[in-house]
XYZ file of C-alpha atoms in Angstrom:
676
model
C -9.210 4.536 10.771
C -6.014 2.289 9.956
C -5.975 -1.317 12.107
C -2.820 -1.781 13.872
C -1.463 -5.230 12.126
C 1.617 -5.100 13.713
C 2.625 -8.851 15.390
C 4.443 -8.911 18.343
C 8.514 -10.076 17.330
C 9.637 -13.815 18.635
C 12.831 -14.262 20.613
C 13.773 -16.464 17.174
C 13.824 -13.065 15.217
C 15.014 -10.915 17.537
C 18.189 -14.181 18.009
C 19.078 -13.428 14.041
C 18.527 -10.255 13.942
C 21.654 -9.700 16.813
C 23.740 -12.435 14.320
C 22.875 -9.853 11.583
C 24.170 -6.961 13.661
C 28.120 -8.046 13.676
C 27.705 -9.379 9.994
C 26.916 -6.289 8.501
C 29.998 -4.449 9.967
C 31.127 -5.593 6.755
C 32.491 -2.644 5.450
C 31.189 -3.328 1.888
C 27.844 -3.075 3.751
C 28.317 -0.460 6.026
C 29.261 1.908 2.995
C 25.767 1.607 1.342
C 24.553 3.989 4.533
C 27.183 6.848 4.482
C 26.278 7.897 7.847
C 27.123 4.858 9.655
C 30.147 4.336 7.540
C 31.921 7.564 9.131
C 30.947 5.979 12.587
C 32.889 3.168 11.606
C 36.052 4.743 10.106
C 35.798 6.761 13.279
C 35.475 3.440 15.100
C 38.537 1.378 13.375
C 40.391 5.127 13.658
C 39.801 4.969 17.895
C 41.081 1.110 17.491
C 44.024 1.840 15.972
C 45.093 4.290 18.638
C 44.811 1.394 21.398
C 46.585 -0.776 19.611
C 49.584 1.781 18.440
C 49.144 4.936 21.311
C 52.467 6.721 19.976
C 51.980 6.357 16.225
C 48.899 8.609 17.600
C 50.208 10.453 20.576
C 47.450 8.709 22.257
C 49.571 7.584 25.248
C 48.337 7.409 28.807
C 44.685 7.270 27.012
C 44.085 3.817 26.591
C 41.034 3.594 29.246
C 39.147 6.717 27.682
C 40.056 5.390 24.186
C 38.225 1.935 24.881
C 35.493 3.562 25.809
C 34.725 5.652 23.055
C 35.599 2.568 21.029
C 33.343 0.312 22.962
C 30.178 2.933 22.486
C 31.126 3.544 18.838
C 30.601 -0.177 18.113
C 27.687 -0.394 19.819
C 26.381 2.398 18.402
C 26.956 0.727 14.978
C 25.039 -3.163 16.402
C 22.406 -0.817 17.376
C 22.167 0.860 13.718
C 22.631 -2.337 11.937
C 19.869 -4.227 14.205
C 17.337 -1.729 13.422
C 17.676 -2.586 9.721
C 18.484 -6.476 10.313
C 14.995 -6.295 12.668
C 12.983 -5.128 9.889
C 14.404 -7.133 7.406
C 14.001 -10.085 9.610
C 10.246 -9.532 9.972
C 10.099 -9.502 5.625
C 11.703 -12.743 5.770
C 9.858 -14.307 8.451
C 6.890 -13.532 6.481
C 8.535 -15.009 2.915
C 8.953 -18.194 4.760
C 5.534 -18.983 5.608
C 4.989 -17.712 1.790
C 7.582 -20.024 0.621
C 5.530 -22.998 2.702
C 2.393 -22.473 0.276
C 4.559 -22.711 -2.494
C 4.686 -26.704 -3.395
C 5.879 -28.715 -6.298
C 2.316 -30.495 -7.376
C 1.028 -32.599 -9.917
C -0.473 -30.581 -12.444
C -3.468 -32.301 -15.417
C -2.273 -30.792 -18.418
C -4.534 -30.689 -21.316
C -2.452 -32.197 -24.302
C -3.780 -30.324 -28.427
C -5.831 -33.688 -28.695
C -7.597 -33.216 -25.228
C -5.873 -35.820 -23.302
C -4.799 -35.075 -19.855
C -1.458 -35.876 -18.587
C 0.209 -35.668 -15.214
C 3.237 -33.110 -14.836
C 5.205 -31.661 -12.248
C 3.399 -28.090 -11.888
C 7.659 -26.408 -12.407
C 7.399 -28.104 -15.578
C 4.122 -25.774 -16.823
C 4.778 -22.583 -19.086
C 3.079 -19.660 -20.201
C 0.223 -20.656 -22.254
C -0.047 -24.540 -20.967
C -3.617 -25.285 -20.099
C -4.641 -27.617 -16.855
C -7.157 -29.176 -15.697
C -8.162 -28.989 -11.723
C -10.519 -30.733 -10.205
C -12.173 -29.888 -6.715
C -9.857 -30.860 -3.743
C -6.534 -30.097 -5.633
C -4.072 -26.934 -6.179
C -3.815 -25.188 -8.534
C -0.538 -25.623 -9.886
C 0.309 -21.669 -11.020
C -0.744 -17.956 -12.343
C -3.694 -18.041 -14.776
C -7.136 -17.090 -15.629
C -10.162 -19.564 -15.933
C -10.741 -20.406 -19.402
C -13.802 -22.976 -18.768
C -15.721 -23.725 -15.484
C -16.821 -22.373 -12.700
C -15.671 -23.548 -9.238
C -15.296 -22.255 -5.235
C -11.471 -21.546 -4.565
C -9.869 -21.352 -0.784
C -7.232 -18.444 -1.118
C -6.342 -18.187 2.951
C -2.800 -19.581 1.935
C -1.913 -16.512 0.471
C -5.131 -13.676 1.713
C -5.255 -15.452 4.890
C -8.841 -15.467 4.493
C -10.745 -18.857 5.192
C -14.137 -18.046 3.379
C -13.756 -19.336 -0.582
C -14.457 -17.234 -3.343
C -15.692 -18.158 -6.881
C -14.245 -17.761 -9.576
C -15.395 -18.402 -12.816
C -14.486 -17.871 -16.822
C -15.118 -14.837 -18.299
C -15.738 -11.069 -17.041
C -13.257 -9.756 -13.915
C -13.063 -12.702 -11.397
C -11.508 -14.861 -13.911
C -7.921 -15.009 -12.525
C -6.157 -17.135 -9.831
C -3.351 -17.883 -7.899
C -0.777 -20.832 -7.809
C -0.914 -22.589 -4.386
C -4.854 -21.733 -3.793
C -7.120 -24.805 -3.815
C -10.239 -25.629 -5.498
C -12.804 -25.766 -2.873
C -15.891 -27.257 -5.407
C -16.728 -28.454 -9.029
C -13.927 -27.939 -11.728
C -12.056 -25.364 -13.593
C -9.814 -25.556 -16.709
C -7.019 -22.691 -15.989
C -4.828 -21.248 -19.107
C -1.048 -20.427 -17.245
C 0.034 -17.048 -17.212
C 3.381 -17.269 -15.878
C 6.507 -19.177 -16.380
C 8.252 -20.975 -13.350
C 10.028 -18.009 -11.295
C 7.533 -15.533 -12.283
C 4.833 -16.504 -10.649
C 3.228 -13.907 -8.535
C 3.489 -16.056 -5.217
C 7.290 -15.768 -6.135
C 7.064 -11.642 -6.418
C 5.464 -11.709 -2.919
C 8.593 -13.968 -1.877
C 11.192 -11.586 -3.238
C 9.077 -8.340 -2.424
C 8.667 -9.385 1.072
C 12.467 -10.554 1.358
C 13.535 -6.906 0.836
C 15.353 -8.418 -2.083
C 13.196 -6.242 -4.868
C 13.553 -3.195 -2.746
C 15.115 -0.232 -3.899
C 15.446 3.244 -1.853
C 12.193 5.798 -2.827
C 13.134 8.774 -4.372
C 11.549 10.666 -1.101
C 14.501 8.453 0.919
C 17.072 9.291 -1.607
C 16.542 13.064 -1.711
C 16.643 12.558 2.584
C 19.735 10.534 2.404
C 21.727 13.468 0.666
C 20.232 15.984 3.239
C 22.089 13.849 5.467
C 25.180 12.683 3.638
C 25.601 17.004 3.413
C 24.999 17.435 6.873
C 27.662 15.080 7.619
C 29.981 16.702 5.384
C 28.883 20.119 6.818
C 30.380 19.032 10.479
C 32.912 17.075 9.436
C 34.428 20.079 7.579
C 33.412 22.272 11.522
C 35.258 19.344 13.212
C 38.464 19.811 10.956
C 38.479 23.334 11.617
C 38.287 23.119 15.209
C 41.926 21.846 15.033
C 43.391 25.167 14.140
C 41.311 27.168 16.213
C 42.016 24.772 19.174
C 45.888 25.155 18.732
C 45.054 29.476 18.251
C 43.754 29.255 21.929
C 46.041 26.879 23.132
C 44.032 23.602 23.755
C 45.084 20.388 21.837
C 42.153 18.295 21.063
C 42.621 14.485 20.778
C 41.677 12.404 17.838
C 38.853 10.204 19.388
C 37.639 13.420 20.967
C 36.623 14.660 17.821
C 35.593 11.504 16.556
C 33.462 11.335 19.649
C 32.393 15.003 18.362
C 31.767 14.255 14.833
C 29.317 11.229 15.733
C 27.810 12.986 17.981
C 27.109 15.858 15.982
C 26.531 14.057 12.781
C 22.650 12.383 12.202
C 23.349 8.970 13.214
C 20.371 8.382 14.813
C 17.938 8.979 11.864
C 21.315 7.437 9.756
C 20.686 3.873 11.677
C 16.728 4.016 12.062
C 16.052 5.135 8.007
C 16.392 2.116 6.165
C 14.620 0.009 9.214
C 11.443 2.900 8.512
C 11.664 2.186 4.631
C 11.482 -1.817 4.710
C 8.927 -1.773 7.450
C 6.398 0.495 5.982
C 6.652 -2.061 3.135
C 6.053 -4.720 5.560
C 3.278 -3.034 7.410
C 1.098 -2.455 3.659
C 1.819 -6.001 3.297
C 0.772 -7.777 6.732
C -1.971 -5.509 6.045
C -2.497 -8.175 2.903
C -1.579 -5.372 0.419
C 1.677 -6.252 -1.908
C 3.220 -3.119 -3.169
C 5.440 -3.921 -5.988
C 7.796 -0.963 -5.103
C 9.031 0.943 -2.357
C 8.204 4.387 -4.320
C 4.440 3.052 -4.588
C 3.955 3.308 -0.700
C 5.520 6.257 -0.371
C 3.906 7.805 -3.293
C 0.355 6.631 -1.493
C 1.272 8.991 1.612
C 1.375 12.029 -0.974
C -1.560 11.517 -2.617
C -3.871 14.716 -3.454
C -7.116 12.640 -5.130
C -8.465 9.315 -4.803
C -10.632 8.029 -7.850
C -13.035 5.140 -6.893
C -15.529 2.986 -9.107
C -19.134 3.181 -7.165
C -19.975 0.174 -8.020
C -18.042 -2.335 -4.897
C -16.523 -0.256 -3.407
C -18.556 3.303 -2.545
C -21.760 0.403 -2.566
C -21.670 -3.237 -2.619
C -21.928 -3.685 -6.095
C -24.817 -6.301 -6.089
C -27.066 -4.097 -7.779
C -30.466 -6.370 -7.367
C -33.972 -6.058 -9.042
C -36.634 -4.889 -6.786
C -39.405 -4.347 -9.041
C -40.749 -4.063 -12.037
C -42.676 -0.379 -13.208
C -44.570 -0.877 -17.036
C -44.609 2.531 -18.742
C -48.258 3.271 -19.290
C -50.707 0.877 -21.338
C -48.045 -1.856 -20.543
C -49.013 -5.154 -18.625
C -46.459 -5.767 -15.945
C -46.002 -9.421 -16.691
C -45.544 -8.080 -20.229
C -42.985 -6.029 -18.982
C -41.608 -9.046 -16.702
C -41.336 -11.551 -19.330
C -39.130 -9.494 -21.427
C -37.326 -8.729 -19.183
C -36.602 -12.386 -18.144
C -36.068 -12.944 -21.996
C -33.282 -10.324 -22.283
C -31.564 -11.955 -19.055
C -31.931 -15.586 -19.566
C -28.480 -15.343 -21.191
C -26.559 -12.486 -18.629
C -24.217 -13.795 -16.086
C -24.063 -10.385 -14.026
C -25.817 -10.462 -10.787
C -28.025 -7.675 -11.739
C -29.242 -10.366 -14.785
C -29.473 -12.975 -12.538
C -31.290 -11.208 -9.496
C -34.287 -10.579 -12.575
C -34.449 -13.722 -13.190
C -34.767 -14.582 -9.440
C -37.220 -11.307 -9.270
C -39.227 -12.925 -11.559
C -39.487 -16.409 -10.463
C -40.888 -15.009 -6.815
C -43.246 -13.667 -9.019
C -44.603 -17.008 -10.099
C -42.787 -16.527 -13.757
C -42.226 -19.362 -15.978
C -40.039 -19.946 -18.524
C -38.107 -22.591 -20.433
C -34.406 -21.460 -21.524
C -33.639 -24.585 -23.400
C -36.188 -22.843 -26.013
C -33.745 -19.759 -26.709
C -30.992 -21.677 -27.182
C -30.915 -20.654 -30.655
C -30.863 -17.004 -30.194
C -28.636 -14.826 -31.020
C -26.936 -13.276 -27.924
C -26.065 -9.348 -27.626
C -23.167 -8.800 -25.058
C -23.040 -6.366 -22.910
C -20.569 -3.464 -24.064
C -19.235 -0.634 -22.041
C -20.069 1.449 -25.234
C -23.466 0.198 -26.093
C -24.169 0.132 -22.715
C -27.113 -2.514 -23.615
C -27.477 -5.916 -24.035
C -30.327 -8.390 -24.824
C -31.435 -11.383 -27.663
C -32.389 -11.609 -31.440
C -34.482 -14.439 -32.078
C -37.366 -15.330 -34.883
C -37.084 -11.967 -36.358
C -37.710 -10.387 -32.954
C -35.440 -8.033 -30.727
C -35.345 -8.106 -26.757
C -33.380 -5.341 -25.144
C -32.303 -4.377 -21.943
C -30.007 -1.669 -20.819
C -29.565 2.621 -19.446
C -32.448 4.764 -20.331
C -30.527 6.722 -22.934
C -29.144 3.955 -24.792
C -32.631 2.562 -25.270
C -33.777 5.290 -25.892
C -31.392 5.869 -28.757
C -32.150 2.381 -29.810
C -35.897 2.843 -29.993
C -35.436 6.266 -32.004
C -32.642 4.512 -34.499
C -35.639 2.378 -34.895
C -38.582 4.835 -35.518
C -40.445 3.842 -32.330
C -42.043 6.152 -30.024
C -40.460 7.332 -26.574
C -43.112 6.958 -24.050
C -43.509 10.033 -22.504
C -43.816 8.650 -18.431
C -40.725 6.809 -19.264
C -38.599 9.764 -17.751
C -40.673 10.276 -14.444
C -40.286 6.724 -13.516
C -36.498 6.897 -14.597
C -35.854 10.520 -12.427
C -38.021 8.500 -9.398
C -35.651 5.548 -9.377
C -32.886 7.897 -9.383
C -34.084 10.537 -7.152
C -33.892 7.212 -4.585
C -30.408 6.257 -4.963
C -31.276 3.009 -7.838
C -30.561 2.271 -11.164
C -33.323 2.609 -13.980
C -32.430 -0.304 -16.666
C -35.209 0.149 -19.511
C -36.550 -2.951 -21.455
C -37.589 -2.954 -25.150
C -39.203 -5.333 -27.948
C -38.861 -4.534 -31.210
C -38.574 -0.992 -30.754
C -41.228 -0.356 -28.095
C -39.923 0.688 -25.134
C -42.435 -1.531 -21.967
C -40.853 -0.648 -19.210
C -38.067 -0.143 -16.034
C -36.433 -2.832 -13.741
C -35.880 -0.863 -10.343
C -32.472 -1.736 -9.532
C -30.818 -1.420 -6.144
C -27.273 -0.405 -4.780
C -27.003 0.837 -0.917
C -24.234 2.868 0.089
C -21.397 0.668 2.441
C -21.694 1.940 6.087
C -19.047 3.936 7.160
C -18.026 5.408 3.471
C -19.263 8.940 4.470
C -16.950 8.718 7.938
C -14.005 7.590 5.911
C -14.345 10.292 3.219
C -14.398 12.879 5.806
C -11.424 11.647 7.112
C -9.837 11.685 3.833
C -11.368 15.303 3.818
C -9.431 16.351 6.386
C -6.227 15.251 5.042
C -6.560 16.955 2.279
C -7.697 14.911 -0.182
C -10.377 14.984 -2.668
C -12.438 11.558 -3.584
C -14.080 11.595 -7.348
C -16.753 8.912 -8.020
C -16.716 7.211 -11.298
C -19.630 5.524 -12.512
C -21.784 4.627 -15.531
C -24.842 5.454 -13.873
C -27.199 8.532 -15.323
C -25.999 12.164 -13.632
C -29.017 12.037 -10.631
C -28.539 8.685 -10.053
C -24.841 9.625 -9.816
C -25.586 12.878 -7.876
C -27.825 10.554 -5.322
C -25.160 7.849 -3.965
C -22.569 10.949 -4.278
C -24.151 13.219 -1.988
C -24.973 10.328 0.378
C -21.121 8.326 0.503
C -20.023 12.196 0.934
C -17.801 12.328 -1.939
C -16.298 15.805 -3.131
C -17.009 14.788 -7.125
C -18.496 12.805 -9.533
C -18.478 11.195 -13.396
C -21.423 10.137 -14.177
C -22.341 7.761 -17.257
C -18.959 6.884 -16.870
C -16.147 4.866 -19.820
C -13.153 3.302 -19.176
C -11.478 6.050 -21.017
C -13.315 8.776 -18.889
C -11.325 7.269 -15.654
C -8.030 7.914 -17.428
C -8.819 11.728 -18.385
C -10.157 12.336 -15.044
C -6.626 11.025 -13.432
C -4.892 13.159 -16.154
C -6.373 16.477 -15.655
C -6.056 16.256 -11.931
C -1.945 15.210 -12.320
C -2.084 18.175 -15.032
C -2.608 20.095 -11.738
C 0.171 18.703 -9.690
C -1.359 16.304 -8.060
C -1.259 12.457 -7.294
C -3.557 10.389 -7.988
C -5.116 6.732 -6.966
C -7.335 4.395 -8.097
C -8.643 0.693 -7.748
C -9.535 -1.724 -10.572
C -10.205 -5.178 -10.848
C -11.079 -5.499 -14.415
C -9.154 -5.564 -17.973
C -10.809 -1.940 -18.908
C -9.075 -0.608 -15.691
C -5.198 -1.588 -16.804
C -5.058 1.704 -18.207
C -6.157 3.577 -15.448
C -4.324 1.723 -13.293
C -1.042 1.835 -15.233
C -1.753 5.861 -15.243
C -2.435 6.367 -11.669
C 0.758 6.810 -9.303
C -1.188 4.531 -7.001
C -2.895 2.059 -8.367
C -4.824 -0.892 -6.476
C -5.560 -4.219 -8.041
C -7.646 -6.516 -6.656
C -6.637 -10.064 -6.439
C -9.422 -11.461 -7.532
C -9.173 -9.342 -10.616
C -7.366 -10.132 -14.364
C -4.270 -10.735 -15.084
C -4.406 -7.492 -17.116
C -5.306 -5.007 -14.088
C -2.771 -6.731 -12.003
C 0.053 -6.073 -14.456
C -0.714 -2.757 -14.520
C -1.113 -2.021 -10.773
C 1.521 -0.945 -8.575
C 0.355 -2.709 -5.782
C -2.404 -5.925 -5.171
C -4.943 -6.236 -2.695
C -5.294 -10.096 -1.615
C -8.203 -9.330 -0.008
C -9.781 -7.719 -2.896
C -11.383 -4.857 -0.976
C -11.655 -1.893 -3.424
C -12.347 0.277 -0.028
C -8.755 -0.717 1.189
C -7.097 2.288 -0.931
C -8.148 4.310 1.616
C -5.829 2.011 4.415
C -3.050 1.800 1.855
C -3.317 6.094 2.108
C -2.980 5.934 5.694
C -0.156 3.484 5.751
C 1.697 6.019 3.333
C 1.235 8.914 4.916
C 2.266 7.235 8.182
C 5.800 5.857 6.858
C 6.561 9.303 5.779
C 5.282 10.569 9.120
C 7.595 8.198 10.871
C 10.163 9.074 8.973
C 9.780 13.462 9.307
C 9.415 12.844 12.788
C 12.562 10.836 13.568
C 14.549 12.773 11.459
C 13.120 15.948 13.222
C 13.564 14.512 16.541
C 17.188 13.160 15.447
C 18.271 16.996 14.278
C 17.109 18.284 17.590
C 19.079 16.546 19.215
C 22.116 18.173 18.464
C 21.662 21.091 20.704
C 21.879 18.888 23.912
C 25.184 17.339 22.487
C 26.564 21.171 21.477
C 25.951 22.472 25.578
C 27.601 18.787 26.598
C 30.512 18.551 24.279
C 31.719 22.074 23.558
C 32.522 23.158 26.792
C 34.173 19.650 27.572
C 36.721 20.159 24.889
C 37.442 24.061 25.721
C 36.609 24.685 29.274
C 40.227 24.160 30.461
C 41.736 26.578 28.040
C 38.712 29.037 28.153
C 37.050 28.656 31.665
C 34.463 31.399 30.725
C 33.202 28.337 28.158
C 31.837 26.661 31.737
C 29.017 29.125 31.053
C 27.820 26.332 28.073
C 27.709 24.220 30.789
C 23.844 24.487 31.521
C 23.846 20.646 32.367
C 26.249 20.932 35.349
C 28.185 17.840 33.871
C 31.037 16.481 36.128
C 33.885 16.820 34.055
C 35.166 17.119 30.331
C 35.861 13.363 30.225
C 32.391 12.180 31.611
C 30.858 15.375 29.627
C 32.209 13.541 26.146
C 31.106 10.239 26.811
C 27.789 10.590 28.073
C 26.831 12.302 25.049
C 28.313 9.553 22.953
C 26.330 6.935 25.319
C 23.530 8.792 24.559
C 23.913 8.876 20.867
C 24.342 4.946 20.520
C 21.426 4.061 23.634
C 18.315 6.520 21.682
C 19.325 4.020 18.524
C 17.862 0.889 19.892
C 15.170 2.747 22.110
C 13.818 4.214 18.836
C 13.377 0.869 17.056
C 10.113 0.296 18.266
C 8.819 3.484 16.680
C 10.604 3.232 13.460
C 9.126 -0.359 13.395
C 5.632 0.278 14.375
C 5.466 3.706 12.582
C 3.738 7.055 14.279
C 0.569 6.406 15.223
C -1.271 8.750 12.227
C -4.172 10.899 12.907
C -5.942 12.877 9.947
C -4.881 16.441 10.012
C -3.962 19.032 7.359
C -0.634 19.632 6.069
C 0.108 22.866 8.712
C -1.861 20.966 11.701
C 0.222 18.273 10.911
C 4.302 20.006 10.789
C 3.032 22.126 13.899
C 2.214 18.562 16.028
C 5.083 17.517 14.551
C 7.442 20.428 15.419
C 6.137 20.665 19.445
C 6.054 16.579 19.618
C 9.815 15.461 17.962
C 11.412 18.666 17.286
C 10.528 19.963 21.288
C 11.114 16.436 22.563
C 13.931 16.168 20.488
C 15.374 18.870 22.178
C 14.441 18.136 26.171
C 14.774 14.534 26.318
C 19.184 14.598 25.390
C 19.308 17.335 27.892
C 17.565 14.607 30.478
C 19.941 11.789 28.827
C 23.055 12.611 29.091
C 22.617 14.691 32.851
C 21.216 11.040 33.626
C 23.926 9.113 32.172
C 26.761 11.797 33.393
C 25.320 11.335 36.983
C 26.125 7.117 36.239
C 29.628 7.927 35.525
C 30.280 10.274 38.349
C 29.354 7.230 40.695
C 32.721 5.642 38.905
C 35.162 8.171 38.347
């Protein structure tokens, strides 16, 4: 389940929001919100009626007009307050981020190898800097040499340092973080003002926020409804004249303001801003509001097995030789293939061999030709003095051995299948075209993953696991984790293929990744969540970045996206349903004098036409600040199907939107009646 990450509002934030509520009354600002702009035009007309009553035929109506003007003014202020409060929360976070963005001294490495101290603001893309223990990393970049423990708490809030090193998928570093131990050489990848931190600040301040397609569509609907109600109100004038009822302008404005969807119009922007802010407070940076919204509409999630569904550290657990091969022979060959393998699996082979009293001299193999692991070949090793040592997937090693003219041991497949059935990964070892046995690598499904995937299933979201493991291993892990489908022996291009196949079915797809080889798939996905610990290429291709580098967070991001859409839908339903009660308050009040039969519609038993109109108008204004906490915090999300969600929405916010105004308007009318 998604945790609540909404902090309490400070008094300072509230004060700033109040000030901004008045600043936003500027018509040039208000026109960006068509609904509230109509309310402001109405308020201006009522104000003019107070200033020049004879011109508008409003003599003797000053008190009533003054009350209408005040209520309209507060309606505007409450709407502006909602947006200002949501913006203020983002700006407060931006201020804290700005404190981490310091002008530091950087040790720039010159072309001749000399070190020159320069300001971090003078660094440009491509510059190389040396960062030692205790120093701040002066800018975004990639480690090109060295290994260090890095404190990223200024960015992620996580106090535990992380290990970053040259090469691989954990070489990316962020400006403003601190090297705790050792040293690294970093190639700068962003010019001043274009760093990851700069982008974060702009996004959380709302400077880069644009309305999402869903929000734009809803705005069009609300504007259309406003135009329809405007036409309705205008046509009421000749109808009223026909039956002998004179309607003054302030009453018509009051009717229009009550009928148009002012509630959702006032809260819509706040809901969007708060949605992005909620994702940010979950330590995920969304590059656009569209990404957050798309997360709420996701149908399929493509997940890597390693590091996402499982812990990812596949560690060597045993050496299993084939028939007629000594275990020590297999173990010693496995050690040779792992001497220059810096992956966790490679290091675990050496650790297991050391536990079993094996010994070796790495320096004896310094002149060897290193065969690095590639996704295409799926094996690695070394060549030295005419000998070829390899370890890799069983299929890849079998293919290599066959090319060398070697034989495949009869019991190899049995050993490999037994390991796969246990959820492990078999890693074959060979020397000079002869298979010696298998290294048993263990991986473990993270606790709670099955329950999380059950939640996604309730939302109607399909989960697909991609793994480089063989089909047997993949099937075992998939069953244990509870995913809906899996792709075994997956290559980078397979992820793109899976995403495209799902998109061709009309589905929106999300995926996580951290490596350069994940970048194309992250760019192809509708929601691509890159790990902050990953490569620059992955972060640039994705539309979200997880500062905590937790691949499973895509599940929470989807929940936040759905919460945003639910909040918008719920409050829209509530706002439109509100109008029912207002009809029964204002329409009878306008026509009862001339048409006594209209009193039958006064089912709330309101005191007088004036109190009825003012009560509806006051309720219309007060409901906005009452709903601000819900708009900012979001409607509580419970995993369920779309049909269940719609039914729940109608019952709570539709029915509630009809009942609450009846109660609220009646109570306000009773209070007004005490003063009339």
